């Protein structure tokens, strides 16, 4: 298999090293692989494309040639054979003694895997719920530390960083918080399904973090934000991610109701209610 793709992104063959349950709805999967030394990222909300095997396959099926034409080759494979492609965020990376990337963590929000779930799980959620050491995946990730799949880019004059998201955005938001320098003011609203999904956040920023627990009847982020005082709106930098409809509502609130300059708002729909990632990609 040829795995080189022109910088700044390339393919990495990875294996699961271990998994750890972070809460009822979140699982951390740690990966390693022989070519991970070429993986470079500044972190924050670094997004990645994961290629996962279907049940019964020992590894993800992708075209033999993963050069520039990989997308077309992957599309031409039968639907039920070609690897499932899904977007995730780099939660953390660790270096070896030589300073090269040795392991990466990805945190998966599990949905639809609990008995009696209203919406059945998608393939990525199902895969993550059962992931075990030795499982093989393919990753399309950065070979260049500063790359366009990092969207969190506060302007230099930012007075307050505002982060809002649901459980799919918790990995990115917590990685962003860890990266903020001491003294940065941050206001954060994170929605999670269960109280057990609340994470400890290590940050040097002056961060006020509000966890909104859906099963405990917390308000939705847009309502919680609407009710809050926000200092220094003119110099706010707002980052929003999660379910597309709720992200759009939050953006309307910040731009339309609070008057935040739209250029200071970064927003990304991470998933859309009722649509698989393939359907979302096709719709876009
Ligand atoms: C840039 C980017 C970064 C992302 N980072 C992360 C991350 O770090 N961690 C993470 O967990 N997710 C992340 N996501 C979201 C993740 O890609 C989607 O949730 C994805 O749809 C999951 O794939 P699936 O195969 O489980 O479900 P799909 O097959 O895509 O969808 C099946 C059904 O489940 C619904 N669904 C999808 N996700 C959820 C959910 N979370 N809760 C409830 N219903 C859902 C869909 O609407 C659909 O009806 C990210 C997305 C993007 C675009």
Tab-separated table of C-alpha atoms and ligand atoms in Angstrom:
chain	number	residue	atom	x	y	z
A	1	UNK	CA	0.000	0.000	0.000
A	2	UNK	CA	1.303	3.461	-0.896
A	3	UNK	CA	0.355	5.874	1.848
A	4	UNK	CA	1.965	9.148	0.856
A	5	UNK	CA	-0.280	12.096	0.057
A	6	UNK	CA	1.052	15.554	-0.634
A	7	UNK	CA	1.717	17.590	2.551
A	8	UNK	CA	0.160	18.919	4.734
A	9	UNK	CA	-1.976	15.763	5.162
A	10	UNK	CA	-1.142	12.081	4.791
A	11	UNK	CA	-2.436	8.649	5.708
A	12	UNK	CA	-1.351	6.839	8.872
A	13	UNK	CA	-1.962	3.133	9.609
A	14	UNK	CA	-2.829	2.890	13.288
A	15	UNK	CA	-3.709	0.287	15.881
A	16	UNK	CA	-5.664	0.712	19.073
A	17	UNK	CA	-3.320	0.578	22.077
A	18	UNK	CA	-5.957	0.931	24.803
A	19	UNK	CA	-9.361	2.399	25.547
A	20	UNK	CA	-10.692	4.192	28.597
A	21	UNK	CA	-14.270	5.052	29.465
A	22	UNK	CA	-14.433	8.770	30.385
A	23	UNK	CA	-18.150	8.730	31.211
A	24	UNK	CA	-21.398	7.051	30.197
A	25	UNK	CA	-21.235	8.701	26.745
A	26	UNK	CA	-17.533	9.221	26.141
A	27	UNK	CA	-14.733	6.778	25.411
A	28	UNK	CA	-11.067	7.619	24.831
A	29	UNK	CA	-9.248	5.507	22.265
A	30	UNK	CA	-5.445	5.663	22.180
A	31	UNK	CA	-3.716	4.802	18.891
A	32	UNK	CA	-0.116	4.143	17.848
A	33	UNK	CA	1.491	3.201	14.536
A	34	UNK	CA	4.842	2.856	12.799
A	35	UNK	CA	4.611	6.085	10.769
A	36	UNK	CA	3.108	8.258	13.524
A	37	UNK	CA	6.511	9.976	13.896
A	38	UNK	CA	5.474	11.979	10.799
A	39	UNK	CA	2.271	13.226	12.516
A	40	UNK	CA	2.531	16.882	13.542
A	41	UNK	CA	-0.182	19.106	14.978
A	42	UNK	CA	-0.604	22.241	17.048
A	43	UNK	CA	-3.692	20.569	18.544
A	44	UNK	CA	-6.577	22.840	19.575
A	45	UNK	CA	-9.550	21.691	17.423
A	46	UNK	CA	-7.372	19.732	14.974
A	47	UNK	CA	-9.791	17.629	12.939
A	48	UNK	CA	-8.923	14.263	11.416
A	49	UNK	CA	-10.556	11.762	9.063
A	50	UNK	CA	-10.805	8.228	10.399
A	51	UNK	CA	-11.342	5.205	8.166
A	52	UNK	CA	-12.940	2.335	10.068
A	53	UNK	CA	-13.603	-1.310	9.156
A	54	UNK	CA	-17.147	-2.678	8.836
A	55	UNK	CA	-18.105	-5.414	11.310
A	56	UNK	CA	-16.409	-8.648	10.231
A	57	UNK	CA	-13.500	-6.869	8.452
A	58	UNK	CA	-10.088	-7.084	10.124
A	59	UNK	CA	-8.996	-3.709	8.743
A	60	UNK	CA	-10.505	-0.780	6.841
A	61	UNK	CA	-10.767	-1.388	3.089
A	62	UNK	CA	-9.255	1.458	1.049
A	63	UNK	CA	-7.769	1.682	-2.460
A	64	UNK	CA	-4.310	0.139	-2.844
A	65	UNK	CA	-2.972	3.465	-4.069
A	66	UNK	CA	-3.550	6.216	-1.517
A	67	UNK	CA	-1.958	8.956	-3.590
A	68	UNK	CA	-3.694	12.051	-4.974
A	69	UNK	CA	-6.548	9.973	-6.486
A	70	UNK	CA	-7.483	8.267	-3.209
A	71	UNK	CA	-10.913	9.911	-2.920
A	72	UNK	CA	-12.092	8.716	-6.330
A	73	UNK	CA	-10.663	5.220	-5.704
A	74	UNK	CA	-12.340	5.045	-2.296
A	75	UNK	CA	-15.696	6.226	-3.731
A	76	UNK	CA	-15.547	3.521	-6.412
A	77	UNK	CA	-15.372	0.667	-3.854
A	78	UNK	CA	-18.762	-0.935	-2.988
A	79	UNK	CA	-20.636	0.877	-0.186
A	80	UNK	CA	-20.674	-2.122	2.139
A	81	UNK	CA	-16.976	-2.819	1.602
A	82	UNK	CA	-15.192	0.519	1.550
A	83	UNK	CA	-14.005	1.834	4.905
A	84	UNK	CA	-16.397	4.041	6.855
A	85	UNK	CA	-15.013	7.586	6.821
A	86	UNK	CA	-15.801	9.819	9.817
A	87	UNK	CA	-14.504	13.134	11.184
A	88	UNK	CA	-13.013	13.308	14.663
A	89	UNK	CA	-10.781	15.628	16.682
A	90	UNK	CA	-7.287	15.035	17.974
A	91	UNK	CA	-7.750	15.120	21.753
A	92	UNK	CA	-4.073	14.749	22.662
A	93	UNK	CA	-0.733	13.560	21.365
A	94	UNK	CA	2.292	12.283	23.244
A	95	UNK	CA	5.911	12.248	22.134
A	96	UNK	CA	8.626	9.618	22.602
A	97	UNK	CA	12.122	10.277	23.952
A	98	UNK	CA	13.202	11.547	20.495
A	99	UNK	CA	10.396	14.099	20.460
A	100	UNK	CA	8.384	12.254	17.820
A	101	UNK	CA	4.667	11.538	18.045
A	102	UNK	CA	4.232	8.155	19.720
A	103	UNK	CA	0.530	8.036	20.600
A	104	UNK	CA	-2.614	9.991	19.854
A	105	UNK	CA	-5.949	10.072	21.691
A	106	UNK	CA	-9.379	10.493	20.132
A	107	UNK	CA	-12.469	10.863	22.354
A	108	UNK	CA	-15.653	9.383	20.870
A	109	UNK	CA	-19.130	10.452	21.949
A	110	UNK	CA	-21.177	7.251	21.994
A	111	UNK	CA	-24.718	7.578	20.691
A	112	UNK	CA	-27.378	4.988	20.034
A	113	UNK	CA	-25.431	2.137	21.628
A	114	UNK	CA	-27.487	1.982	24.830
A	115	UNK	CA	-30.361	-0.563	24.846
A	116	UNK	CA	-33.623	0.940	23.558
A	117	UNK	CA	-31.920	4.009	22.015
A	118	UNK	CA	-34.318	6.128	19.927
A	119	UNK	CA	-31.836	6.520	17.030
A	120	UNK	CA	-29.668	3.508	16.209
A	121	UNK	CA	-25.919	4.002	16.514
A	122	UNK	CA	-23.863	4.913	13.486
A	123	UNK	CA	-20.890	2.756	12.495
A	124	UNK	CA	-18.304	4.979	14.233
A	125	UNK	CA	-20.167	5.024	17.535
A	126	UNK	CA	-20.624	1.227	17.308
A	127	UNK	CA	-16.952	0.747	16.460
A	128	UNK	CA	-15.771	2.933	19.360
A	129	UNK	CA	-18.068	1.208	21.869
A	130	UNK	CA	-16.359	-2.114	21.059
A	131	UNK	CA	-12.830	-0.950	20.255
A	132	UNK	CA	-10.079	-3.102	21.731
A	133	UNK	CA	-6.276	-3.219	21.684
A	134	UNK	CA	-4.998	-4.353	18.287
A	135	UNK	CA	-7.969	-3.053	16.227
A	136	UNK	CA	-6.771	-1.454	12.995
A	137	UNK	CA	-7.845	1.869	11.472
A	138	UNK	CA	-6.518	4.310	8.921
A	139	UNK	CA	-6.206	8.010	9.647
A	140	UNK	CA	-5.929	10.974	7.293
A	141	UNK	CA	-4.133	13.480	9.475
A	142	UNK	CA	-1.660	16.340	9.490
A	143	UNK	CA	1.995	16.070	8.548
A	144	UNK	CA	2.317	19.828	9.060
A	145	UNK	CA	1.692	21.168	12.574
A	146	UNK	CA	-0.110	24.349	11.489
A	147	UNK	CA	-2.730	23.292	8.964
A	148	UNK	CA	-6.175	24.282	7.702
A	149	UNK	CA	-7.936	21.564	9.739
A	150	UNK	CA	-7.288	23.700	12.839
A	151	UNK	CA	-10.117	26.217	12.876
A	152	UNK	CA	-9.748	27.813	16.317
A	153	UNK	CA	-7.903	31.036	15.403
A	154	UNK	CA	-8.626	33.916	17.792
A	155	UNK	CA	-7.620	37.373	16.535
A	156	UNK	CA	-4.677	38.954	18.380
A	157	UNK	CA	-6.848	41.535	20.119
A	158	UNK	CA	-9.215	38.910	21.610
A	159	UNK	CA	-10.480	40.002	25.028
A	160	UNK	CA	-12.578	36.945	25.826
A	161	UNK	CA	-12.720	33.493	24.240
A	162	UNK	CA	-16.206	31.958	24.145
A	163	UNK	CA	-16.599	28.223	23.512
A	164	UNK	CA	-19.937	26.421	23.128
A	165	UNK	CA	-20.608	22.870	22.070
A	166	UNK	CA	-22.134	19.492	22.793
A	167	UNK	CA	-20.446	16.208	23.708
A	168	UNK	CA	-18.935	15.830	20.210
A	169	UNK	CA	-17.216	19.185	20.757
A	170	UNK	CA	-15.983	18.393	24.277
A	171	UNK	CA	-12.694	16.892	22.959
A	172	UNK	CA	-11.963	20.005	20.878
A	173	UNK	CA	-13.092	22.473	23.557
A	174	UNK	CA	-11.017	20.814	26.279
A	175	UNK	CA	-7.955	20.640	24.009
A	176	UNK	CA	-8.443	24.341	23.182
A	177	UNK	CA	-8.729	25.202	26.890
A	178	UNK	CA	-5.499	23.311	27.611
A	179	UNK	CA	-3.747	25.360	24.923
A	180	UNK	CA	-4.831	28.810	26.146
A	181	UNK	CA	-2.111	30.847	27.837
A	182	UNK	CA	-2.395	32.050	31.427
A	183	UNK	CA	-4.483	35.167	31.768
A	184	UNK	CA	-6.778	34.470	28.783
A	185	UNK	CA	-10.372	35.083	29.758
A	186	UNK	CA	-12.704	32.281	28.625
A	187	UNK	CA	-16.440	31.642	28.991
A	188	UNK	CA	-17.442	28.087	28.138
A	189	UNK	CA	-20.756	26.227	27.833
A	190	UNK	CA	-20.631	22.472	27.199
A	191	UNK	CA	-23.680	20.228	26.853
A	192	UNK	CA	-23.330	16.557	27.816
A	193	UNK	CA	-25.942	13.803	28.207
A	194	UNK	CA	-25.041	12.680	31.756
A	195	UNK	CA	-23.412	14.215	34.829
A	196	UNK	CA	-20.801	11.431	34.626
A	197	UNK	CA	-19.658	12.844	31.254
A	198	UNK	CA	-18.358	16.043	32.873
A	199	UNK	CA	-14.575	16.162	32.434
A	200	UNK	CA	-11.815	17.662	34.562
A	201	UNK	CA	-10.255	20.439	32.519
A	202	UNK	CA	-6.637	21.499	32.984
A	203	UNK	CA	-6.166	25.067	31.837
A	204	UNK	CA	-4.074	28.075	32.741
A	205	UNK	CA	-6.749	30.344	31.312
A	206	UNK	CA	-9.087	32.302	33.542
A	207	UNK	CA	-11.954	30.052	32.442
A	208	UNK	CA	-15.507	29.899	33.675
A	209	UNK	CA	-16.934	26.576	32.499
A	210	UNK	CA	-20.647	25.754	32.658
A	211	UNK	CA	-21.602	22.113	32.107
A	212	UNK	CA	-25.178	21.621	30.900
A	213	UNK	CA	-26.390	18.101	31.672
A	214	UNK	CA	-29.251	17.134	29.363
A	215	UNK	CA	-30.584	14.238	31.451
A	216	UNK	CA	-30.745	16.528	34.494
A	217	UNK	CA	-32.931	19.018	32.614
A	218	UNK	CA	-30.283	21.729	32.096
A	219	UNK	CA	-31.224	24.410	29.568
A	220	UNK	CA	-29.859	24.121	26.036
A	221	UNK	CA	-26.647	26.044	25.420
A	222	UNK	CA	-28.376	28.794	23.443
A	223	UNK	CA	-30.747	29.519	26.349
A	224	UNK	CA	-27.985	29.347	28.958
A	225	UNK	CA	-25.841	31.710	26.891
A	226	UNK	CA	-28.723	34.098	26.273
A	227	UNK	CA	-29.257	34.411	30.041
A	228	UNK	CA	-25.567	35.100	30.751
A	229	UNK	CA	-23.618	38.349	31.044
A	230	UNK	CA	-20.759	38.431	28.545
A	231	UNK	CA	-17.950	40.906	29.114
A	232	UNK	CA	-16.108	42.704	26.311
A	233	UNK	CA	-18.421	41.542	23.474
A	234	UNK	CA	-16.578	43.735	20.946
A	235	UNK	CA	-13.343	41.832	21.478
A	236	UNK	CA	-14.968	38.408	21.937
A	237	UNK	CA	-13.854	35.487	19.807
A	238	UNK	CA	-16.563	32.836	19.615
A	239	UNK	CA	-16.035	29.164	18.705
A	240	UNK	CA	-19.124	26.971	18.219
A	241	UNK	CA	-19.351	23.268	17.343
A	242	UNK	CA	-21.789	20.393	17.696
A	243	UNK	CA	-25.185	19.565	16.199
A	244	UNK	CA	-25.642	21.781	13.112
A	245	UNK	CA	-29.075	23.220	13.946
A	246	UNK	CA	-27.996	24.183	17.457
A	247	UNK	CA	-24.730	25.631	16.186
A	248	UNK	CA	-26.684	27.806	13.731
A	249	UNK	CA	-28.984	28.987	16.554
A	250	UNK	CA	-25.964	29.905	18.681
A	251	UNK	CA	-24.337	31.770	15.816
A	252	UNK	CA	-27.561	33.730	15.202
A	253	UNK	CA	-27.592	34.616	18.900
A	254	UNK	CA	-23.995	35.871	18.980
A	255	UNK	CA	-24.108	37.760	15.664
A	256	UNK	CA	-27.770	38.828	15.579
A	257	UNK	CA	-28.601	39.423	19.241
A	258	UNK	CA	-25.212	40.232	20.815
A	259	UNK	CA	-23.751	42.043	17.816
A	260	UNK	CA	-20.502	40.064	17.691
A	261	UNK	CA	-18.697	40.725	14.386
A	262	UNK	CA	-19.345	37.620	12.227
A	263	UNK	CA	-15.628	37.464	11.366
A	264	UNK	CA	-14.966	36.769	15.040
A	265	UNK	CA	-17.242	33.717	15.084
A	266	UNK	CA	-15.927	30.291	14.031
A	267	UNK	CA	-18.715	27.722	13.735
A	268	UNK	CA	-18.676	24.114	12.586
A	269	UNK	CA	-21.579	21.657	12.387
A	270	UNK	CA	-20.086	18.410	13.698
A	271	UNK	CA	-23.205	16.328	12.977
A	272	UNK	CA	-26.822	16.845	11.976
A	273	UNK	CA	-29.835	15.307	13.655
A	274	UNK	CA	-31.312	12.575	11.401
A	275	UNK	CA	-28.411	12.501	8.916
A	276	UNK	CA	-25.367	10.238	8.689
A	277	UNK	CA	-22.039	11.837	7.901
A	278	UNK	CA	-22.271	10.532	4.300
A	279	UNK	CA	-25.676	12.193	3.873
A	280	UNK	CA	-24.346	15.390	5.392
A	281	UNK	CA	-21.365	15.394	3.028
A	282	UNK	CA	-23.640	14.778	0.046
A	283	UNK	CA	-26.006	17.578	1.140
A	284	UNK	CA	-23.135	20.025	1.466
B	1	LIG	C1	-14.572	18.466	12.276
B	1	LIG	C2	-15.335	17.464	13.120
B	1	LIG	C3	-14.800	17.014	14.321
B	1	LIG	C4	-15.504	16.079	15.112
B	1	LIG	N1	-14.944	15.645	16.279
B	1	LIG	C5	-15.593	14.699	17.037
B	1	LIG	C6	-15.003	14.174	18.208
B	1	LIG	O1	-13.863	14.483	18.570
B	1	LIG	N2	-15.722	13.270	18.937
B	1	LIG	C7	-16.977	12.860	18.537
B	1	LIG	O2	-17.589	12.041	19.225
B	1	LIG	N3	-17.549	13.334	17.404
B	1	LIG	C8	-16.877	14.230	16.645
B	1	LIG	N4	-17.452	14.690	15.488
B	1	LIG	C9	-18.812	14.240	15.161
B	1	LIG	C10	-18.873	12.859	14.501
B	1	LIG	O3	-18.128	12.865	13.297
B	1	LIG	C11	-20.353	12.548	14.182
B	1	LIG	O4	-21.099	12.436	15.367
B	1	LIG	C12	-20.531	11.327	13.313
B	1	LIG	O5	-21.787	11.416	12.682
B	1	LIG	C13	-20.473	10.011	14.085
B	1	LIG	O6	-20.553	8.955	13.152
B	1	LIG	P1	-21.456	7.666	13.380
B	1	LIG	O7	-20.993	6.664	12.383
B	1	LIG	O8	-21.424	7.280	14.820
B	1	LIG	O9	-22.940	8.147	13.056
B	1	LIG	P2	-23.565	8.444	11.593
B	1	LIG	O10	-23.630	7.182	10.789
B	1	LIG	O11	-22.855	9.593	10.964
B	1	LIG	O12	-25.053	8.883	11.983
B	1	LIG	C14	-26.040	7.913	12.348
B	1	LIG	C15	-27.194	8.634	13.064
B	1	LIG	O13	-26.739	9.105	14.319
B	1	LIG	C16	-26.943	10.507	14.465
B	1	LIG	N5	-25.776	11.052	15.217
B	1	LIG	C17	-24.518	11.275	14.787
B	1	LIG	N6	-23.739	11.721	15.807
B	1	LIG	C18	-24.549	11.783	16.892
B	1	LIG	C19	-24.353	12.161	18.239
B	1	LIG	N7	-23.150	12.540	18.711
B	1	LIG	N8	-25.399	12.098	19.080
B	1	LIG	C20	-26.638	11.676	18.667
B	1	LIG	N9	-26.886	11.289	17.392
B	1	LIG	C21	-25.854	11.349	16.519
B	1	LIG	C22	-27.037	11.047	13.026
B	1	LIG	O14	-27.821	12.212	12.964
B	1	LIG	C23	-27.698	9.866	12.313
B	1	LIG	O15	-29.097	9.931	12.469
B	1	LIG	C24	-16.760	15.599	14.681
B	1	LIG	C25	-17.289	16.042	13.447
B	1	LIG	C26	-16.590	16.963	12.689
B	1	LIG	C27	-17.179	17.406	11.350
